[in-house]
Coordinates of C-alpha atoms in Angstrom, one line a residue:
Q195 CA -13.9 -52.6 12.4
T196 CA -13.2 -56.3 12.2
L197 CA -9.7 -57.6 12.7
Q198 CA -8.2 -58.4 9.3
P199 CA -4.6 -58.3 7.9
F200 CA -5.7 -55.2 5.8
S201 CA -8.6 -53.1 6.9
T202 CA -10.1 -49.9 5.5
L203 CA -12.4 -47.6 7.4
T204 CA -14.2 -44.7 5.7
A205 CA -15.9 -42.1 7.9
E206 CA -17.6 -38.9 7.0
L207 CA -17.0 -36.5 9.9
P208 CA -19.0 -33.3 10.4
P209 CA -17.2 -30.0 9.5
A210 CA -15.9 -27.8 12.2
T211 CA -17.9 -24.8 13.1
D212 CA -14.9 -22.8 14.4
D213 CA -11.2 -22.7 14.1
A214 CA -10.7 -25.1 17.1
G215 CA -11.8 -28.1 15.0
H216 CA -12.8 -31.4 16.5
L217 CA -11.0 -34.1 18.4
Y218 CA -11.4 -37.8 17.5
K219 CA -9.9 -40.8 19.1
V220 CA -8.7 -43.8 17.0
S221 CA -8.2 -47.0 18.9
L222 CA -6.1 -49.9 17.4
N223 CA -5.9 -53.4 18.9
A224 CA -2.9 -55.0 17.4
P225 CA -0.7 -56.9 19.9
A226 CA 1.8 -57.8 17.1
G227 CA 2.0 -54.2 15.9
A228 CA 0.5 -52.4 12.9
A229 CA 0.7 -49.3 10.7
V230 CA -2.1 -46.8 10.1
T231 CA -2.4 -44.5 7.2
F232 CA -4.8 -41.5 7.2
A233 CA -6.2 -40.0 4.0
S234 CA -8.3 -36.9 4.5
S235 CA -9.8 -34.1 2.4
T236 CA -8.4 -31.4 4.8
A237 CA -5.4 -30.9 6.9
L238 CA -5.1 -33.5 9.7
E239 CA -2.9 -33.7 12.8
V240 CA -2.3 -37.1 14.4
G241 CA -0.6 -37.7 17.7
T242 CA -1.0 -39.3 21.1
T243 CA -3.8 -38.2 23.4
A244 CA -1.5 -36.2 25.6
D245 CA 0.2 -34.4 22.7
V246 CA -3.1 -33.4 21.1
W247 CA -4.6 -32.3 24.4
K248 CA -1.7 -30.0 24.9
K249 CA -2.1 -28.5 21.5
V250 CA -5.8 -27.6 22.2
G251 CA -4.8 -25.8 25.4
G252 CA -5.1 -28.6 28.0
Y253 CA -2.7 -29.7 30.6
V254 CA -1.1 -33.1 31.1
A255 CA 0.3 -34.7 34.3
V256 CA 2.0 -38.1 34.2
A257 CA 2.9 -40.6 36.9
E258 CA 4.4 -44.1 36.4
G259 CA 5.7 -47.0 38.3
T260 CA 5.9 -50.8 38.6
Y261 CA 4.1 -53.5 40.5
D262 CA 5.1 -56.9 41.9
A263 CA 3.7 -60.2 40.8
I264 CA 0.1 -60.9 42.1
T265 CA -0.9 -64.4 43.2
A266 CA -4.3 -66.0 42.5
D267 CA -7.2 -65.0 44.7
Y268 CA -5.3 -62.0 46.0
W269 CA -6.5 -58.4 46.1
Q270 CA -3.8 -55.8 45.6
V271 CA -3.7 -51.9 45.4
I272 CA -1.1 -51.1 42.8
F273 CA -0.9 -47.4 43.4
R274 CA -2.6 -44.6 45.3
R275 CA -2.4 -40.9 44.4
I276 CA -4.1 -37.8 45.8
F277 CA -5.0 -35.0 43.4
T278 CA -5.5 -31.4 44.5
A279 CA -8.1 -29.7 42.3
P280 CA -7.5 -25.9 41.6
E281 CA -10.0 -23.1 41.9
P282 CA -12.1 -22.5 38.7
L283 CA -10.4 -20.1 36.3
E284 CA -12.1 -16.7 36.0
I285 CA -12.3 -15.4 32.4
K286 CA -12.9 -11.7 32.3
P287 CA -14.5 -10.3 29.2
E288 CA -13.0 -7.4 27.2
S289 CA -13.8 -3.9 28.4
P290 CA -16.2 -1.7 26.2
A291 CA -13.4 0.8 25.6
A292 CA -11.2 -1.9 24.2
A293 CA -14.0 -3.2 22.1
E294 CA -14.6 0.3 20.6
G295 CA -10.9 0.7 19.9
E296 CA -10.8 -2.4 17.7
G297 CA -11.0 -1.7 14.0
E298 CA -11.0 1.6 12.2
G299 CA -13.8 0.9 9.7
G300 CA -17.3 2.3 10.2
G301 CA -16.0 5.7 11.5
E302 CA -18.5 7.7 9.6
G303 CA -21.4 5.6 10.9
E304 CA -20.2 6.0 14.4
E305 CA -19.8 9.8 14.0
A306 CA -23.3 10.0 12.6
A307 CA -24.7 8.0 15.5
K308 CA -22.7 10.2 17.9
E309 CA -24.1 13.4 16.4
G310 CA -27.6 12.0 16.5
G311 CA -27.2 11.0 20.1
E312 CA -25.9 14.4 21.0
A313 CA -28.9 16.1 19.3
A314 CA -31.3 13.8 21.2
A315 CA -29.6 14.5 24.5
A316 CA -29.8 18.3 23.9
E317 CA -33.5 18.1 23.1
A318 CA -34.1 16.0 26.3
E319 CA -32.2 18.6 28.4
E320 CA -34.3 21.5 27.0
K321 CA -37.5 19.6 27.8
A322 CA -36.3 18.7 31.3
A323 CA -35.4 22.4 31.9
E324 CA -38.8 23.5 30.9
E325 CA -40.4 21.0 33.4
G326 CA -38.0 22.1 36.2
E327 CA -36.1 18.8 36.4
A328 CA -32.5 18.4 37.3
Q329 CA -30.1 18.6 34.4
P330 CA -28.0 15.5 33.4
A331 CA -24.9 17.6 33.8
D332 CA -25.9 18.3 37.4
V333 CA -26.6 14.7 38.1
E334 CA -23.2 13.7 36.6
A335 CA -21.4 16.3 38.7
A336 CA -23.1 15.1 41.8
A337 CA -22.2 11.4 41.0
S338 CA -18.6 12.5 40.3
A339 CA -18.4 14.3 43.6
E340 CA -19.8 11.2 45.5
A341 CA -17.3 9.0 43.7
E342 CA -14.4 11.2 44.7
A343 CA -15.6 11.2 48.3
D344 CA -16.1 7.3 48.4
P345 CA -13.6 5.3 46.2
A346 CA -15.5 2.1 47.0
M347 CA -18.6 3.5 45.4
A348 CA -16.6 4.2 42.2
E349 CA -15.3 0.6 42.1
D350 CA -18.8 -0.8 42.5
A351 CA -20.1 1.5 39.7
A352 CA -17.3 0.3 37.5
A353 CA -18.0 -3.3 38.3
A354 CA -21.7 -2.8 37.6
E355 CA -20.9 -1.3 34.1
S356 CA -18.4 -4.1 33.2
P357 CA -19.9 -7.4 31.7
P358 CA -20.0 -10.4 34.1
S359 CA -17.1 -12.8 34.2
T360 CA -17.3 -16.5 33.3
F361 CA -15.5 -19.4 35.0
R362 CA -13.8 -22.4 33.5
E363 CA -14.4 -25.5 35.7
F364 CA -11.8 -28.1 36.4
L365 CA -12.2 -31.2 34.3
I366 CA -10.0 -34.3 34.5
R367 CA -9.7 -37.5 32.6
L368 CA -7.5 -40.4 33.7
Q369 CA -5.9 -43.0 31.5
V370 CA -3.8 -45.9 32.7
E371 CA -1.5 -47.9 30.4
V372 CA -0.5 -51.4 31.4
P373 CA 1.8 -53.1 28.8
D374 CA 0.9 -56.6 30.0
S375 CA -2.3 -57.4 28.1
D376 CA -3.0 -60.4 30.3
A377 CA -3.0 -58.3 33.5
A378 CA -5.0 -55.3 32.2
P379 CA -8.4 -56.9 32.3
F380 CA -8.1 -57.6 36.0
M381 CA -7.4 -54.0 37.0
R382 CA -9.8 -51.2 37.8
I383 CA -9.5 -47.4 38.5
V384 CA -11.2 -46.1 41.7
T385 CA -11.7 -42.4 42.3
I386 CA -12.7 -41.1 45.8
D387 CA -13.8 -37.7 47.1
N388 CA -11.8 -37.4 50.3
D389 CA -14.2 -34.9 51.8
T390 CA -17.4 -36.9 51.3
G391 CA -16.0 -40.5 51.0
V392 CA -18.0 -41.1 47.8
E393 CA -16.3 -43.9 45.8
T394 CA -16.6 -44.5 42.0
V395 CA -15.3 -47.7 40.4
H396 CA -14.4 -47.4 36.7
P397 CA -14.5 -50.8 35.0
L398 CA -12.0 -49.8 32.3
L399 CA -8.5 -48.3 32.5
E400 CA -9.9 -45.0 31.3
T401 CA -12.4 -42.5 32.7
A402 CA -14.7 -39.9 31.2
Y403 CA -14.1 -36.2 31.8
M404 CA -15.0 -35.7 35.4
P405 CA -15.8 -32.2 36.9
W406 CA -13.9 -31.9 40.2
A407 CA -14.7 -29.0 42.5
K408 CA -12.2 -27.5 44.8
N409 CA -12.3 -29.3 48.2
E410 CA -10.3 -29.5 51.4
K411 CA -8.7 -33.0 51.3
G412 CA -8.5 -33.5 47.5
Y413 CA -9.3 -36.6 45.5
T414 CA -7.8 -40.1 45.7
V415 CA -7.1 -42.2 42.6
M416 CA -6.3 -45.9 43.0
L417 CA -5.5 -48.7 40.7
V418 CA -6.6 -52.1 42.2
A419 CA -6.1 -55.6 40.8
Y420 CA -7.8 -58.9 41.7
T421 CA -7.6 -62.2 39.8
P422 CA -9.6 -65.1 41.2
R423 CA -7.8 -68.0 39.5
Y424 CA -4.7 -66.7 37.6
E425 CA -1.4 -65.4 38.6
L426 CA -0.2 -62.1 37.2
A427 CA 3.4 -61.4 36.4
A428 CA 5.2 -58.2 37.6
G429 CA 5.0 -55.3 35.3
S430 CA 4.8 -51.5 34.9
W431 CA 2.0 -48.9 34.6
K432 CA 1.7 -45.3 33.4
M433 CA -1.0 -42.9 34.4
T434 CA -1.8 -39.8 32.3
A435 CA -4.1 -37.1 33.7
L436 CA -5.7 -34.8 31.1
T437 CA -6.9 -31.6 32.8
S438 CA -8.6 -28.4 31.7
L439 CA -6.6 -26.4 34.3
P440 CA -3.2 -26.9 35.8
L441 CA -3.1 -28.8 39.0
E442 CA -2.0 -27.1 42.2
G443 CA 1.7 -27.5 43.0
E444 CA 5.0 -26.8 41.5
E445 CA 5.6 -26.8 37.8
A446 CA 6.7 -30.4 37.5
V447 CA 5.7 -33.5 35.7
A448 CA 3.4 -34.6 38.6
A449 CA 2.5 -31.3 40.0
G450 CA -0.5 -31.5 42.3
I451 CA -0.2 -35.3 42.6
E452 CA 0.7 -36.7 46.0
E453 CA 2.0 -40.2 46.1
V454 CA 0.7 -42.3 49.0
P455 CA 2.7 -45.5 49.7
C456 CA 0.5 -48.7 49.7
G457 CA 3.0 -51.5 49.7
T458 CA 2.0 -53.1 53.0
T459 CA -0.6 -55.8 52.7
T460 CA -1.9 -57.6 55.8
Q461 CA -4.5 -60.4 55.9
F462 CA -6.6 -61.5 58.8
S463 CA -9.0 -64.5 58.6
G464 CA -11.3 -66.5 60.8
V465 CA -14.5 -68.6 61.0
Y466 CA -17.9 -67.4 62.0
T467 CA -19.2 -68.5 65.4
P468 CA -23.0 -68.3 65.8
N469 CA -24.1 -65.5 68.1
K470 CA -27.1 -63.4 68.6
Y471 CA -25.5 -60.4 66.9
H472 CA -24.6 -62.4 63.8
R473 CA -21.1 -60.9 64.2
L474 CA -18.1 -62.2 62.4
F475 CA -15.7 -60.1 64.4
R476 CA -15.3 -56.8 66.2
D477 CA -11.7 -55.8 66.5
V478 CA -9.6 -52.7 67.1
L479 CA -7.4 -51.6 64.2
V480 CA -4.4 -49.5 65.1
S481 CA -2.0 -47.9 62.6
E482 CA 1.1 -45.8 63.0
D483 CA -0.3 -43.6 60.2
A484 CA -2.6 -41.1 62.0
T485 CA -4.5 -40.3 58.8
Y486 CA -5.4 -44.0 58.2
K487 CA -4.8 -43.9 54.5
L488 CA -5.6 -47.6 54.0
A489 CA -8.1 -49.8 52.2
L490 CA -10.2 -52.7 53.6
R491 CA -11.6 -55.7 51.7
L492 CA -13.7 -58.4 53.4
A493 CA -14.4 -61.6 51.5
L494 CA -16.6 -64.5 52.6
V495 CA -16.1 -68.1 51.5
D496 CA -19.9 -68.6 51.0
P497 CA -21.0 -66.5 48.0
S498 CA -24.7 -66.6 49.1
L499 CA -24.2 -64.6 52.4
Y500 CA -24.6 -60.8 52.7
V501 CA -22.3 -59.0 55.0
R502 CA -22.0 -55.5 56.4
L503 CA -18.6 -53.9 57.2
E504 CA -18.6 -50.9 59.6
V505 CA -15.8 -48.7 60.9
F506 CA -16.2 -46.8 64.2
D507 CA -14.0 -44.4 66.1
A508 CA -12.5 -46.4 69.1
K509 CA -12.9 -43.4 71.5
S510 CA -16.3 -42.0 70.7
L511 CA -17.8 -45.1 68.9
E512 CA -19.2 -42.9 66.2
L513 CA -19.7 -44.5 62.8
V514 CA -17.0 -43.4 60.4
C515 CA -18.0 -45.3 57.3
S516 CA -19.8 -48.5 56.3
V517 CA -20.5 -50.7 53.3
R518 CA -22.7 -53.7 52.7
G519 CA -22.9 -56.3 49.9
R520 CA -22.9 -60.0 49.0
K521 CA -19.8 -62.1 49.5
T522 CA -17.3 -59.3 49.1
V523 CA -17.3 -55.7 50.3
T524 CA -14.6 -53.1 49.9
L525 CA -13.7 -49.8 51.5
H526 CA -11.1 -48.3 49.2
S527 CA -10.5 -45.3 51.5
I528 CA -11.5 -44.3 55.1
V529 CA -12.3 -40.7 55.6
I530 CA -11.5 -39.9 59.2
P531 CA -13.4 -37.0 60.8
S532 CA -11.4 -34.3 62.6
G533 CA -10.1 -35.5 65.9
A534 CA -11.1 -39.2 65.3
G535 CA -8.9 -42.2 65.2
E536 CA -6.6 -41.2 68.1
E537 CA -7.1 -44.5 69.9
G538 CA -7.6 -46.6 66.8
L539 CA -10.6 -47.7 64.8
V540 CA -13.1 -50.4 65.6
V541 CA -13.8 -52.6 62.6
E542 CA -17.0 -54.7 62.9
A543 CA -18.3 -57.2 60.4
T544 CA -21.8 -58.8 60.7
L545 CA -24.0 -61.0 58.6
D546 CA -26.7 -58.7 57.1
N547 CA -30.0 -60.3 58.0
E548 CA -31.9 -57.4 56.4
F549 CA -31.1 -58.7 52.9
M550 CA -31.3 -62.5 53.6
E551 CA -33.0 -65.0 55.8
M552 CA -30.5 -66.3 58.3
P553 CA -29.8 -70.1 57.9
A554 CA -30.8 -72.0 61.0
A555 CA -27.2 -73.3 61.5
L556 CA -25.9 -69.7 61.7
V557 CA -28.3 -68.6 64.4
S558 CA -27.4 -69.1 68.1
R559 CA -30.1 -70.5 70.4
Y560 CA -28.5 -68.9 73.4
P561 CA -27.4 -65.3 73.8
Y562 CA -23.8 -65.7 72.7
Y563 CA -22.6 -68.9 71.2
F564 CA -23.2 -72.7 70.9
S565 CA -22.3 -74.2 74.3
E566 CA -21.5 -77.8 75.1
M567 CA -25.2 -78.4 75.6
T568 CA -26.2 -77.3 72.1
E569 CA -23.7 -78.6 69.6
P570 CA -24.0 -77.3 66.0
P571 CA -25.9 -79.5 63.5
E572 CA -23.8 -82.3 62.1
G573 CA -22.4 -81.7 58.6
S574 CA -22.8 -77.9 58.9
E575 CA -19.7 -75.8 58.1
M576 CA -19.4 -72.4 59.5
P577 CA -18.5 -69.7 56.9
G578 CA -15.0 -68.4 56.9
W579 CA -13.8 -64.9 56.2
T580 CA -10.7 -63.1 55.1
M581 CA -10.0 -59.3 55.5
T582 CA -7.2 -57.7 53.5
V583 CA -5.8 -54.4 54.8
V584 CA -3.6 -52.4 52.4
S585 CA -1.7 -49.5 54.0
S586 CA 1.6 -47.6 54.0
V587 CA 2.7 -48.9 57.4
D588 CA 2.1 -52.0 59.5
V589 CA -1.3 -52.3 61.2
T590 CA -2.4 -54.5 64.2
L591 CA -5.8 -56.0 64.8
T592 CA -6.8 -56.9 68.4
H593 CA -10.1 -58.0 69.9
D594 CA -12.3 -55.2 71.1
V595 CA -13.0 -55.7 74.8
A596 CA -14.9 -52.4 75.3
Q597 CA -18.3 -54.2 75.5
E598 CA -16.9 -56.8 77.9
A599 CA -15.4 -54.1 80.0
A600 CA -18.7 -52.1 80.1
F601 CA -20.5 -55.3 81.1
A602 CA -18.0 -56.1 83.8
K603 CA -18.3 -52.5 85.1
V604 CA -22.1 -52.8 85.3
S605 CA -21.9 -56.2 86.9
G606 CA -19.4 -54.8 89.4
A607 CA -21.8 -51.9 90.3
W608 CA -24.7 -54.4 90.8
E609 CA -22.5 -56.6 93.0
E610 CA -21.4 -53.6 95.1
E611 CA -25.0 -52.6 95.5
K612 CA -26.4 -56.1 96.2
P613 CA -23.6 -58.5 97.2
G614 CA -24.0 -62.1 95.9
R615 CA -26.1 -61.1 93.0
A616 CA -23.7 -62.5 90.4
E617 CA -23.6 -65.9 92.2
R618 CA -27.4 -66.1 92.4
A619 CA -27.7 -65.1 88.7
A620 CA -25.2 -67.8 87.7
G621 CA -27.1 -70.4 89.7
L622 CA -30.4 -69.4 88.2
R623 CA -29.0 -69.4 84.6
A624 CA -27.6 -72.9 85.2
L625 CA -31.0 -74.0 86.4
Y626 CA -32.6 -72.4 83.3
L627 CA -30.3 -74.1 80.9
A628 CA -30.9 -77.5 82.6
E629 CA -34.7 -77.0 82.3
A630 CA -34.3 -76.0 78.6
A631 CA -32.2 -79.1 77.9
K632 CA -34.7 -81.3 79.7
A633 CA -37.6 -79.8 77.7
E634 CA -35.9 -80.6 74.4
G635 CA -34.7 -84.0 75.6
G636 CA -31.1 -83.1 75.5
A637 CA -30.3 -84.2 79.0
E638 CA -31.8 -86.5 81.6
G639 CA -34.4 -84.9 83.8
D640 CA -34.5 -84.5 87.6
D641 CA -37.7 -85.4 89.4
T642 CA -36.9 -82.9 92.2
P643 CA -39.5 -80.1 92.2
L644 CA -38.5 -76.9 90.5
E645 CA -39.1 -74.9 93.8
K646 CA -36.8 -77.2 95.7
R647 CA -34.0 -77.0 93.1
R648 CA -34.4 -73.2 92.9
A649 CA -34.1 -73.1 96.7
D650 CA -31.0 -75.3 96.5
A651 CA -29.5 -73.0 93.9
L652 CA -30.0 -70.0 96.2
G653 CA -29.8 -71.9 99.5
A654 CA -27.3 -72.3 102.3
D655 CA -24.4 -73.4 100.1
M656 CA -24.3 -69.9 98.6
V657 CA -25.2 -67.9 101.7
E658 CA -22.5 -66.7 104.1
P659 CA -23.2 -65.2 107.5
E660 CA -21.8 -61.8 106.6
L661 CA -23.9 -61.6 103.4
E662 CA -27.0 -62.6 105.3
A663 CA -26.4 -60.0 108.0
T664 CA -26.0 -57.4 105.3
R665 CA -29.3 -58.4 103.7
V666 CA -31.1 -58.3 107.1
A667 CA -29.6 -54.9 107.9
R668 CA -30.9 -53.5 104.5
R669 CA -34.4 -54.8 104.8
P670 CA -35.7 -52.0 107.1
E671 CA -34.4 -49.5 104.5
L672 CA -36.7 -50.9 101.8
P673 CA -39.7 -48.7 101.0
A674 CA -43.1 -49.6 102.4
V675 CA -45.7 -51.0 100.1
K676 CA -48.4 -48.5 99.4
E677 CA -51.9 -49.9 99.7
A678 CA -55.1 -48.3 98.4
T679 CA -58.7 -49.5 99.2
A680 CA -61.7 -48.5 97.1
E681 CA -64.8 -47.7 99.2
A682 CA -68.3 -48.6 97.8
S683 CA -70.5 -45.6 97.0
G684 CA -73.6 -47.5 98.2
P685 CA -75.1 -50.9 98.8
P686 CA -75.2 -53.3 95.9
E687 CA -78.3 -53.4 93.8
L688 CA -79.9 -56.7 92.5
M689 CA -81.3 -56.9 89.0
D690 CA -85.0 -57.5 88.7
E691 CA -86.7 -59.9 86.4
A692 CA -87.3 -57.2 83.7
A693 CA -83.6 -56.3 83.7
L694 CA -82.5 -59.9 83.5
S695 CA -85.0 -60.6 80.7
A696 CA -83.8 -57.5 78.7
R697 CA -80.1 -58.6 79.1
A698 CA -81.0 -62.1 78.0
D699 CA -82.9 -60.8 74.9
A700 CA -80.0 -58.5 74.0
H701 CA -77.6 -61.4 74.4
L702 CA -79.8 -63.5 72.1
E703 CA -79.9 -60.8 69.5
E704 CA -76.1 -60.6 69.5
M705 CA -75.9 -64.4 69.1
V706 CA -78.3 -64.3 66.2
A707 CA -76.5 -61.4 64.5
S708 CA -73.2 -63.2 65.0
K709 CA -74.6 -66.4 63.5
E710 CA -75.9 -64.5 60.5
N711 CA -72.5 -62.9 60.1
L712 CA -70.7 -66.2 60.2
E713 CA -73.2 -67.7 57.7
G714 CA -72.6 -64.7 55.4
V715 CA -68.9 -65.2 55.7
D716 CA -69.3 -69.0 54.9
N717 CA -71.5 -68.2 51.9
G718 CA -69.0 -65.7 50.7
V719 CA -66.1 -68.2 51.0
A720 CA -68.2 -70.9 49.3
A721 CA -69.0 -68.5 46.4
Y722 CA -65.3 -67.5 46.2
H723 CA -64.4 -71.2 46.0
E724 CA -67.0 -71.8 43.3
S725 CA -65.6 -68.8 41.3
L726 CA -62.1 -70.3 41.6
K727 CA -63.4 -73.7 40.4
G728 CA -65.0 -72.0 37.4
Q729 CA -61.9 -70.1 36.6
F730 CA -59.8 -73.2 37.0
A731 CA -62.2 -75.1 34.7
D732 CA -62.1 -72.3 32.2
Q733 CA -58.3 -72.2 32.3
A734 CA -58.1 -76.0 32.0
S735 CA -60.4 -75.8 28.9
K736 CA -58.3 -73.1 27.3
M737 CA -55.1 -75.0 28.1
G738 CA -56.6 -78.1 26.5
D739 CA -57.6 -76.2 23.4
L740 CA -54.1 -74.7 23.2
R741 CA -52.6 -78.1 23.6
S742 CA -54.8 -79.6 20.9
K743 CA -54.0 -76.8 18.6
A744 CA -50.3 -77.1 19.3
V745 CA -50.4 -80.9 18.7
A746 CA -52.3 -80.3 15.4
D747 CA -49.8 -77.6 14.3
Y748 CA -46.9 -79.9 15.3
T749 CA -48.5 -82.8 13.3
A750 CA -49.0 -80.6 10.3
V751 CA -45.4 -79.4 10.4
M752 CA -44.0 -82.9 10.8
L753 CA -46.2 -84.0 7.9
R754 CA -44.9 -81.2 5.7
R755 CA -41.4 -82.1 6.7
A756 CA -42.0 -85.8 5.8
Q757 CA -43.5 -84.8 2.4
Y758 CA -40.6 -82.5 1.8
R759 CA -38.1 -85.2 2.8
Q760 CA -39.9 -87.7 0.5
S761 CA -39.8 -85.3 -2.4
C762 CA -36.1 -84.7 -1.8
E763 CA -35.4 -88.4 -1.9
D764 CA -37.4 -88.8 -5.1
K765 CA -35.5 -86.0 -6.7
I766 CA -32.2 -87.5 -5.6
E767 CA -33.2 -90.9 -7.0
A768 CA -34.2 -89.3 -10.3
L769 CA -31.0 -87.4 -10.5
T770 CA -29.1 -90.6 -9.8
F771 CA -30.9 -92.4 -12.6
L772 CA -30.3 -89.6 -15.0
K773 CA -26.7 -89.5 -14.1
E774 CA -26.3 -93.3 -14.8
K775 CA -28.1 -93.0 -18.1
G776 CA -26.0 -90.0 -19.0
E777 CA -22.8 -91.9 -18.2
E778 CA -24.0 -94.8 -20.4
A779 CA -24.7 -92.4 -23.3
V780 CA -21.3 -90.8 -23.0
E781 CA -19.7 -94.2 -23.0
I782 CA -21.6 -95.2 -26.2
S783 CA -20.7 -91.9 -27.9
N784 CA -17.0 -92.5 -27.3
Q785 CA -17.0 -96.0 -28.9
P786 CA -16.0 -96.5 -32.6
E787 CA -18.7 -96.6 -35.3
G788 CA -18.4 -100.4 -35.9
E789 CA -18.7 -101.3 -32.3
K790 CA -21.7 -99.0 -31.9
G791 CA -23.7 -100.8 -34.6
A792 CA -22.6 -104.3 -33.5
K793 CA -23.5 -103.5 -30.0
G794 CA -26.8 -102.0 -30.9
K795 CA -28.0 -105.0 -33.1
K796 CA -29.4 -108.1 -31.5
P797 CA -28.7 -111.6 -33.0
A798 CA -31.6 -113.2 -34.9
K799 CA -33.6 -115.8 -33.0
G800 CA -32.5 -119.4 -33.6
K801 CA -29.2 -118.4 -35.4
K802 CA -25.8 -118.6 -34.1
K803 CA -23.9 -115.3 -33.7

């Protein structure tokens, strides 16, 4: 319905098929206030969503609070709640005895049916007796004896006779009210399954009815806000949960809803340094909260870059959760496996080269970063990043030195096994970098032969007597080189003239076949080019025809427009002329009779008037 001072909406609703009726929601957008009047053909009850939901047998849980002012380009979690879903409700059907006891009408029909059933049973017993079969009475007596001997059998028999039960699943619908109409469009509801970590972002402040199964860790509901350019004033919020079954917990307003503090917001930022892993950062996040009920949001300055955010267990280095996207990625909740997170979490962010082609300025030429020998291109700005952590307690973010420690451990083992290896490796790497810079013209070259410079890099300056003695002592321990010689089976045989001629003929045939194959390929390529030329000429001809037709159509349209414009101008000129003559006629008709005749007569020629 359009917004007007007075609006009327008529709707023909389908009739109810049972006594429960139908539920309809009426939304009114009137910031200045309004009054609504309902006129219906039958009885109608009007109330808030929560009141009506209670009347139809539902359950309502309410939570409310306030939030602080939010600055521009700032991501904030307004509240975090954990819901505990109950078990499905078992609905047992009525027993057959109770169904038979309902109502007193139809007694005669039941008696007749009973008598008929007894007669049929007696006739069946007589026939079974004649054939020598067991009597039903005997069977019933045996079953009764077995039931008395085994009570469990009696319970199973009773359960088999009773109709199956049905279950009512747990449905929930969330509604969040924010009185500030300027802040509401920048807020979103997020629901998370704490067992699986599946997140669902709801774009409006209201969700559909969601079936939630009973799980171990419950479900998390969050309200997040982000405004890129505007500032939001402080305000309040109210969340209403409409459920089909009561939430687990005490009988209170917010039964089954656990409040998780999220008032601590910490931001970390930095600038990307080109490296072979395309890594923005790899840091260890430590929180005093062992459950790590926190949210992470990583935003890049460059909107064209794709990024991947991963969280690992700092002890086992197993992947806990990850997310990937363009410019901005968010982990609203981190589901920690059992026993993980004792030594913190490793948070790693990398540029996702699977979804984009890495720009040349962001790729490192050397294994780790741009050195003083390879400066970044002039005018290139490295992309910056900002990570926001929202938690209940303070968190710390420190650089992860696990990889450096592992590398140092391996290097130490190599050095212990072969002393001086690290020094020799450093000298050879410096030599390699110098050669690479010389090849690209980045540094002045050295005319000394490479062998001489390599010998200098590993020469006497880096050799100590003790190390050399150790090397000499280890040489006898080196394994001997195994050599294997192949013995000829017989004296070599020379090819005769016939064999040489046959080999030459075979080679000539191969060359002829190869030439024919190449000629066939060339002919095929030439034919393909000719077909392409023909298709191009055909398309050019069709495009020329279409252009000629378009020009002709355009000329015809413009001609009709010119004719129409000219006819309009002629009509306007005629109307103007008629209007002037009409005004003159009106003026003449309004003059006195004497003046009309005098004005109408012309003086005689040659006489004075």
